[in-house]
Short mmCIF file of C-alpha atoms in Angstrom, two decimals:
data_model
loop_
_atom_site.label_atom_id
_atom_site.label_comp_id
_atom_site.label_asym_id
_atom_site.label_seq_id
_atom_site.Cartn_x
_atom_site.Cartn_y
_atom_site.Cartn_z
CA UNK A 11 -11.15 23.14 6.80
CA UNK A 12 -13.54 22.05 4.03
CA UNK A 13 -12.56 18.87 2.19
CA UNK A 14 -13.70 17.65 -1.19
CA UNK A 15 -17.28 16.29 -0.94
CA UNK A 16 -16.50 13.14 -2.96
CA UNK A 17 -13.56 12.24 -0.73
CA UNK A 18 -15.76 13.06 2.27
CA UNK A 19 -18.40 10.66 0.93
CA UNK A 20 -15.80 7.87 0.78
CA UNK A 21 -14.75 8.65 4.34
CA UNK A 22 -18.41 8.43 5.42
CA UNK A 23 -18.55 4.93 3.95
CA UNK A 24 -15.44 3.90 5.87
CA UNK A 25 -12.81 4.24 3.13
CA UNK A 26 -9.75 6.30 4.04
CA UNK A 27 -8.10 7.97 1.04
CA UNK A 28 -4.30 8.07 1.08
CA UNK A 29 -1.93 9.57 -1.49
CA UNK A 30 0.40 7.18 -3.33
CA UNK A 31 3.25 9.60 -3.96
CA UNK A 32 5.97 11.57 -2.19
CA UNK A 33 8.84 13.88 -3.03
CA UNK A 34 10.63 16.91 -1.60
CA UNK A 35 8.97 18.97 -4.33
CA UNK A 36 5.50 17.89 -3.21
CA UNK A 37 6.36 18.71 0.39
CA UNK A 38 8.00 22.07 -0.21
CA UNK A 39 5.45 23.29 -2.76
CA UNK A 40 2.60 22.89 -0.30
CA UNK A 41 0.93 20.28 -2.51
CA UNK A 42 0.77 17.72 0.32
CA UNK A 43 -0.73 20.34 2.63
CA UNK A 44 -3.37 21.15 0.01
CA UNK A 45 -4.19 17.46 -0.46
CA UNK A 46 -4.68 17.16 3.31
CA UNK A 47 -6.57 20.39 3.96
CA UNK A 48 -8.59 20.77 0.78
CA UNK A 49 -8.89 17.34 -0.83
CA UNK A 50 -9.09 15.33 2.37
CA UNK A 51 -6.36 12.66 2.13
CA UNK A 52 -5.53 11.10 5.49
CA UNK A 53 -2.34 9.14 4.77
CA UNK A 54 0.43 8.49 2.29
CA UNK A 55 2.29 5.54 0.79
CA UNK A 56 5.60 5.27 -1.02
CA UNK A 57 7.58 2.62 -2.85
CA UNK A 58 10.99 2.34 -4.57
CA UNK A 59 9.51 3.26 -7.98
CA UNK A 60 8.02 6.47 -6.59
CA UNK A 61 11.35 7.49 -5.12
CA UNK A 62 13.24 6.53 -8.26
CA UNK A 63 11.05 8.95 -10.21
CA UNK A 64 11.14 11.63 -7.53
CA UNK A 65 14.84 11.67 -6.75
CA UNK A 66 16.38 10.98 -10.17
CA UNK A 67 14.34 13.66 -11.93
CA UNK A 68 14.64 16.51 -9.44
CA UNK A 69 17.51 18.84 -8.53
CA UNK A 70 15.79 19.56 -5.21
CA UNK A 71 17.76 16.71 -3.66
CA UNK A 72 21.18 17.98 -4.73
CA UNK A 73 21.97 19.80 -1.50
CA UNK A 74 21.13 16.79 0.66
CA UNK A 75 23.14 14.52 -1.64
CA UNK A 76 26.13 16.84 -1.22
CA UNK A 77 25.76 16.70 2.55
CA UNK A 78 25.62 12.89 2.46
CA UNK A 79 28.77 12.77 0.36
CA UNK A 80 30.55 15.15 2.72
CA UNK A 81 29.51 12.96 5.66
CA UNK A 82 31.14 9.95 4.02
CA UNK A 83 27.94 8.01 3.34
CA UNK A 84 27.97 5.46 0.54
CA UNK A 85 25.35 5.60 -2.19
CA UNK A 86 22.94 3.17 -0.48
CA UNK A 87 23.19 5.02 2.85
CA UNK A 88 22.68 8.35 1.10
CA UNK A 89 19.64 6.99 -0.71
CA UNK A 90 18.02 6.04 2.56
CA UNK A 91 18.94 9.44 4.00
CA UNK A 92 17.05 11.13 1.15
CA UNK A 93 14.04 8.85 1.56
CA UNK A 94 13.98 9.13 5.34
CA UNK A 95 14.11 12.94 5.15
CA UNK A 96 10.98 13.03 2.96
CA UNK A 97 9.18 10.39 5.01
CA UNK A 98 10.00 12.17 8.27
CA UNK A 99 8.62 15.46 6.96
CA UNK A 100 5.50 13.70 5.68
CA UNK A 101 4.99 12.07 9.08
CA UNK A 102 5.14 15.52 10.66
CA UNK A 103 2.52 16.88 8.27
CA UNK A 104 0.17 13.98 8.92
CA UNK A 105 0.66 13.97 12.70
CA UNK A 106 -2.50 16.06 13.34
CA UNK A 107 -4.50 13.57 11.25
CA UNK A 108 -3.01 10.71 13.25
CA UNK A 109 -3.94 12.40 16.50
CA UNK A 110 -7.48 13.27 15.37
CA UNK A 111 -8.15 9.72 14.17
CA UNK A 112 -6.80 8.06 17.34
CA UNK A 113 -3.92 6.58 15.33
CA UNK A 114 -6.02 4.94 12.66
CA UNK A 115 -5.00 7.28 9.83
CA UNK A 116 -2.30 9.90 9.34
CA UNK A 117 0.03 7.07 8.37
CA UNK A 118 3.11 7.27 6.14
CA UNK A 119 4.81 4.18 4.70
CA UNK A 120 8.46 3.51 4.01
CA UNK A 121 9.62 0.29 2.34
CA UNK A 122 12.52 -1.95 3.26
CA UNK A 123 15.11 -2.46 0.56
CA UNK A 124 13.40 -4.59 -2.13
CA UNK A 125 16.44 -6.80 -2.52
CA UNK A 126 15.49 -8.32 0.87
CA UNK A 127 12.10 -9.53 -0.41
CA UNK A 128 13.22 -13.14 -0.09
CA UNK A 129 15.33 -12.67 3.04
CA UNK A 130 13.40 -12.77 6.32
CA UNK A 131 16.29 -11.93 8.64
CA UNK A 132 17.51 -8.88 6.72
CA UNK A 133 13.95 -7.64 6.27
CA UNK A 134 13.39 -7.74 10.01
CA UNK A 135 16.77 -6.16 10.76
CA UNK A 136 16.27 -3.26 8.35
CA UNK A 137 12.66 -2.72 9.41
CA UNK A 138 13.81 -2.40 13.02
CA UNK A 139 16.51 0.06 12.00
CA UNK A 140 14.08 2.24 10.00
CA UNK A 141 11.53 2.15 12.82
CA UNK A 142 14.18 3.30 15.30
CA UNK A 143 15.74 5.83 12.96
CA UNK A 144 12.52 7.66 12.12
CA UNK A 145 10.92 7.18 15.55
CA UNK A 146 7.50 8.35 14.37
CA UNK A 147 4.30 7.01 15.92
CA UNK A 148 2.46 7.30 12.59
CA UNK A 149 5.01 5.36 10.53
CA UNK A 150 4.32 2.09 8.69
CA UNK A 151 7.16 -0.18 7.59
CA UNK A 152 6.32 -1.65 4.17
CA UNK A 153 7.18 -5.36 3.82
CA UNK A 154 6.53 -7.41 0.66
CA UNK A 155 4.15 -10.33 1.35
CA UNK A 156 6.45 -12.96 -0.14
CA UNK A 157 7.08 -16.35 1.43
CA UNK A 158 9.99 -14.75 3.32
CA UNK A 159 8.13 -11.54 4.05
CA UNK A 160 5.17 -13.09 5.85
CA UNK A 161 7.18 -14.45 8.85
CA UNK A 162 8.94 -11.08 8.95
CA UNK A 163 5.52 -9.37 9.25
CA UNK A 164 4.60 -11.61 12.18
CA UNK A 165 7.91 -10.93 13.93
CA UNK A 166 7.71 -7.15 13.46
CA UNK A 167 4.13 -6.96 14.70
CA UNK A 168 5.07 -9.03 17.77
CA UNK A 169 7.71 -6.39 18.56
CA UNK A 170 5.22 -3.51 18.25
CA UNK A 171 6.36 -2.32 14.84
CA UNK A 172 3.46 -1.24 12.62
CA UNK A 173 3.54 -2.77 9.14
CA UNK A 174 2.12 -2.21 5.65
CA UNK A 175 2.14 -5.67 4.04
CA UNK A 176 2.48 -5.02 0.32
CA UNK A 177 2.46 -6.77 -3.09
CA UNK A 178 -0.59 -8.93 -2.28
CA UNK A 179 -2.18 -10.36 -5.43
CA UNK A 180 -4.28 -13.29 -4.15
CA UNK A 181 -6.80 -14.08 -1.45
CA UNK A 182 -4.56 -16.91 -0.28
CA UNK A 183 -1.66 -14.50 0.22
CA UNK A 184 -3.94 -12.07 2.00
CA UNK A 185 -5.13 -14.79 4.38
CA UNK A 186 -1.49 -15.63 5.18
CA UNK A 187 -0.77 -11.96 5.88
CA UNK A 188 -3.87 -11.59 8.03
CA UNK A 189 -2.93 -14.66 10.08
CA UNK A 190 0.63 -13.40 10.46
CA UNK A 191 -0.73 -10.11 11.80
CA UNK A 192 -3.11 -11.82 14.22
CA UNK A 193 -0.44 -14.23 15.47
CA UNK A 194 2.07 -11.39 15.80
CA UNK A 195 -0.46 -9.25 17.67
CA UNK A 196 -1.24 -12.12 20.02
CA UNK A 197 2.50 -12.57 20.76
CA UNK A 198 2.80 -8.80 21.36
CA UNK A 199 -0.08 -9.02 23.84
CA UNK A 200 1.55 -11.97 25.60
CA UNK A 201 4.81 -9.99 25.78
CA UNK A 202 3.01 -7.18 27.62
CA UNK A 203 2.92 -4.64 24.78
CA UNK A 204 0.05 -2.19 24.38
CA UNK A 205 -1.45 -3.66 21.23
CA UNK A 206 -3.73 -0.67 20.72
CA UNK A 207 -0.61 1.15 19.47
CA UNK A 208 0.09 -1.42 16.74
CA UNK A 209 -1.46 -0.77 13.32
CA UNK A 210 -1.24 -2.67 10.04
CA UNK A 211 -2.72 -2.61 6.56
CA UNK A 212 -2.70 -5.33 3.93
CA UNK A 213 -2.12 -3.89 0.44
CA UNK A 214 -3.98 -5.77 -2.27
CA UNK A 215 -2.97 -4.70 -5.79
CA UNK A 216 -5.88 -4.19 -8.19
CA UNK A 217 -5.22 -2.83 -11.68
CA UNK A 218 -2.12 -4.91 -12.33
CA UNK A 219 -4.26 -8.04 -12.09
CA UNK A 220 -6.66 -6.71 -14.72
CA UNK A 221 -3.76 -5.80 -17.00
CA UNK A 222 -2.64 -9.43 -17.24
CA UNK A 223 -6.03 -11.16 -17.05
CA UNK A 224 -7.61 -8.83 -19.64
CA UNK A 225 -4.88 -9.68 -22.11
CA UNK A 226 -5.47 -13.40 -21.65
CA UNK A 227 -9.24 -13.01 -21.92
CA UNK A 228 -8.77 -11.04 -25.17
CA UNK A 229 -6.65 -13.89 -26.53
CA UNK A 230 -9.43 -16.38 -25.63
CA UNK A 231 -11.66 -14.25 -27.82
CA UNK A 232 -15.10 -15.54 -26.81
CA UNK A 233 -18.01 -13.26 -26.09
CA UNK A 234 -18.00 -14.50 -22.48
CA UNK A 235 -14.29 -13.73 -22.16
CA UNK A 236 -14.68 -10.19 -23.50
CA UNK A 237 -17.49 -9.56 -21.01
CA UNK A 238 -15.20 -10.50 -18.10
CA UNK A 239 -12.49 -7.94 -18.89
CA UNK A 240 -11.93 -5.34 -16.18
CA UNK A 241 -13.52 -7.51 -13.51
CA UNK A 242 -10.69 -9.66 -12.09
CA UNK A 243 -9.07 -6.99 -9.92
CA UNK A 244 -12.32 -5.91 -8.30
CA UNK A 245 -13.56 -9.49 -7.81
CA UNK A 246 -10.25 -10.50 -6.19
CA UNK A 247 -10.39 -7.49 -3.84
CA UNK A 248 -14.01 -8.18 -2.91
CA UNK A 249 -13.15 -11.80 -2.13
CA UNK A 250 -10.38 -10.63 0.18
CA UNK A 251 -12.81 -8.23 1.84
CA UNK A 252 -15.24 -11.10 2.40
CA UNK A 253 -12.48 -12.99 4.20
CA UNK A 254 -11.76 -9.90 6.32
CA UNK A 255 -15.41 -9.49 7.33
CA UNK A 256 -15.81 -13.13 8.31
CA UNK A 257 -12.55 -13.17 10.28
CA UNK A 258 -13.58 -10.11 12.28
CA UNK A 259 -17.22 -11.06 12.88
CA UNK A 260 -18.37 -11.39 16.47
CA UNK A 261 -17.32 -14.73 17.91
CA UNK A 262 -14.38 -14.98 15.50
CA UNK A 263 -10.64 -15.30 15.91
CA UNK A 264 -10.10 -11.59 16.55
CA UNK A 265 -12.44 -11.26 19.54
CA UNK A 266 -9.84 -11.62 22.29
CA UNK A 267 -7.50 -9.17 20.61
CA UNK A 268 -10.25 -6.61 20.07
CA UNK A 269 -11.11 -6.87 23.76
CA UNK A 270 -7.50 -5.98 24.55
CA UNK A 271 -7.55 -2.96 22.28
CA UNK A 272 -6.25 -4.63 19.12
CA UNK A 273 -7.08 -2.99 15.85
CA UNK A 274 -8.15 -4.90 12.74
CA UNK A 275 -5.60 -4.97 9.92
CA UNK A 276 -7.44 -2.92 7.31
CA UNK A 277 -7.41 -3.88 3.68
CA UNK A 278 -5.68 -1.29 1.49
CA UNK A 279 -6.40 -1.13 -2.23
CA UNK A 280 -3.17 -0.38 -4.10
CA UNK A 281 -2.43 -0.03 -7.82
CA UNK A 282 -5.71 1.82 -8.25
CA UNK A 283 -4.86 3.92 -11.25
CA UNK A 284 -6.70 2.71 -14.35
CA UNK A 285 -4.37 1.33 -17.01
CA UNK A 286 -7.02 0.79 -19.70
CA UNK A 287 -8.38 4.09 -21.08
CA UNK A 288 -11.65 2.34 -21.94
CA UNK A 289 -12.47 2.05 -18.24
CA UNK A 290 -13.70 4.90 -16.01
CA UNK A 291 -10.69 6.64 -14.43
CA UNK A 292 -12.17 6.25 -10.95
CA UNK A 293 -13.19 2.58 -11.39
CA UNK A 294 -10.99 1.11 -8.68
CA UNK A 295 -12.08 3.72 -6.15
CA UNK A 296 -15.85 3.77 -6.48
CA UNK A 297 -16.13 -0.03 -6.87
CA UNK A 298 -14.07 -0.73 -3.73
CA UNK A 299 -15.66 1.58 -1.19
CA UNK A 300 -16.75 0.32 2.19
CA UNK A 301 -16.03 0.01 5.93
CA UNK A 302 -12.54 -0.56 7.33
CA UNK A 303 -10.66 0.01 4.06
CA UNK A 304 -8.01 2.30 2.65
CA UNK A 305 -7.54 3.34 -0.99
CA UNK A 306 -4.11 4.69 -1.81
CA UNK A 307 -4.34 6.79 -4.94
CA UNK A 308 -1.77 8.39 -7.29
CA UNK A 309 -2.19 12.08 -8.01
CA UNK A 310 -4.01 11.79 -11.35
CA UNK A 311 -6.58 9.35 -9.98
CA UNK A 312 -7.03 11.43 -6.82
CA UNK A 313 -7.70 14.54 -8.88
CA UNK A 314 -10.13 12.63 -11.10
CA UNK A 315 -11.97 11.29 -8.07
CA UNK A 316 -12.18 14.75 -6.47
CA UNK A 317 -13.41 16.26 -9.76
CA UNK A 318 -16.00 13.79 -11.03
CA UNK A 319 -15.91 10.54 -9.06
CA UNK A 320 -19.42 9.17 -8.57
CA UNK A 321 -19.63 7.52 -5.15
CA UNK A 322 -22.19 4.72 -5.38
CA UNK A 323 -22.33 3.81 -1.71
CA UNK A 324 -20.89 0.67 -0.10
CA UNK A 325 -19.69 -1.48 -3.00
CA UNK A 326 -17.94 -4.07 -0.82
CA UNK A 327 -20.28 -5.42 1.84
CA UNK A 328 -22.15 -8.52 0.72
CA UNK A 329 -20.35 -8.85 -2.63
CA UNK A 330 -18.43 -12.04 -1.86
CA UNK A 331 -20.79 -14.45 -3.60
CA UNK A 332 -20.96 -12.41 -6.79
CA UNK A 333 -17.17 -11.94 -6.79
CA UNK A 334 -16.66 -15.71 -6.41
CA UNK A 335 -18.88 -16.28 -9.45
CA UNK A 336 -16.83 -13.80 -11.52
CA UNK A 337 -13.57 -15.42 -10.36
CA UNK A 338 -14.85 -18.86 -11.36
CA UNK A 339 -16.09 -17.58 -14.70
CA UNK A 340 -12.61 -16.26 -15.50
CA UNK A 341 -11.12 -19.64 -14.60
CA UNK A 342 -13.71 -21.32 -16.84
CA UNK A 343 -12.34 -19.32 -19.76
CA UNK A 344 -9.00 -21.05 -19.30
CA UNK A 345 -7.14 -18.35 -17.38
CA UNK A 346 -4.72 -19.87 -14.86
CA UNK A 347 -5.19 -17.34 -12.07
CA UNK A 348 -2.71 -19.07 -9.73
CA UNK A 349 0.00 -18.64 -12.35
CA UNK A 350 -1.06 -15.03 -12.95
CA UNK A 351 -0.82 -13.96 -9.31
CA UNK A 352 2.59 -15.66 -8.87
CA UNK A 353 3.88 -13.94 -12.00
CA UNK A 354 2.62 -10.58 -10.73
CA UNK A 355 4.35 -11.06 -7.36
CA UNK A 356 7.59 -11.98 -9.10
CA UNK A 357 7.28 -9.00 -11.47
CA UNK A 358 6.44 -6.64 -8.61
CA UNK A 359 9.50 -7.64 -6.64
CA UNK A 360 11.74 -7.48 -9.73
CA UNK A 361 10.38 -4.06 -10.69
CA UNK A 362 11.07 -2.58 -7.25
CA UNK A 363 14.56 -4.11 -7.22
CA UNK A 364 15.27 -2.52 -10.59
CA UNK A 365 13.92 0.85 -9.40
CA UNK A 366 16.10 0.65 -6.29
CA UNK A 367 19.23 -0.17 -8.31
CA UNK A 368 18.55 2.73 -10.68
CA UNK A 369 17.95 5.07 -7.78
CA UNK A 370 21.15 4.13 -5.93
CA UNK A 371 23.14 4.39 -9.18
CA UNK A 372 21.75 7.88 -9.80
CA UNK A 373 22.58 9.00 -6.26
CA UNK A 374 26.08 7.53 -6.57
CA UNK A 375 26.67 9.39 -9.84
CA UNK A 376 25.54 12.69 -8.34
CA UNK A 377 27.68 12.18 -5.24
CA UNK A 378 30.73 11.84 -7.47
CA UNK A 379 29.83 15.05 -9.27
CA UNK A 380 30.02 16.88 -5.97
#
């Protein structure tokens, strides 16, 4: 197996490349296999918007929908049946990667129903059910890092359920997620669980932040403001990485867990497709490369990276001070970054809820046709 040299260069730096997409069509066409064997991806993430697009636009799901209808499932149950089928098959395809990486990579994510984003108890209950239903060692349960989601993350980790904490837009939110993971892992250890089997990633969203901040900087209109466009997402991510490095330095709060086999919760860069055509299409990949990270990439960005991405080396280690200066400079231009990140979290949850509603409605309509 010979993987793409640019993806291999990222792997050498410590960045695992995952695909941010999934559908029955991708699985059955052999595209996922090609991405694994030829491109070099080592994991996969999904979300409600991905499945809305996949399931509502493809007839490939019709046979499974008919089976769900015949089995008496309601639309919501049938929707999860469709999603779980794809995720299960993806887990099987990535199992050799999981085994070869000692469980670090080869991971596939499935998200709890987005309507539970502000409901800790139902998030935990559904996460447990999905974990049990799929029963895959390389599964990650995706939980939004809302105020209600963070205690859910701690609880799930304490039970040995591996988690992808998603919709993180600020360093403060990331720190809360990291602490929830560490506290949950410590409880799991105290409960006698093998914590080396528990894995988590913290998904920090990148390009969405630039989309909002760039607009506000353009409205400010100063030369300094224009020069700061396209820098917020990378600076925010680098600040989070600086927190990660300090927390996992020797003599830090993770030492006792590491000694017991605990694995660091890697930072995952999400929303890494470039929304502004003026920026390089591989911007959020090459500028966020470094040890103990994951970059989950949609197909177009993955293909661009494999074709012409210019790996610059480690663009994360030692960048905290510069990133803090950029962050402060954006604030100095009058951008209320606290308001921005809260708005983005609210929008992210609302968008996934809308996608889920549309998806369930589409499945319900097609079940009635049968």
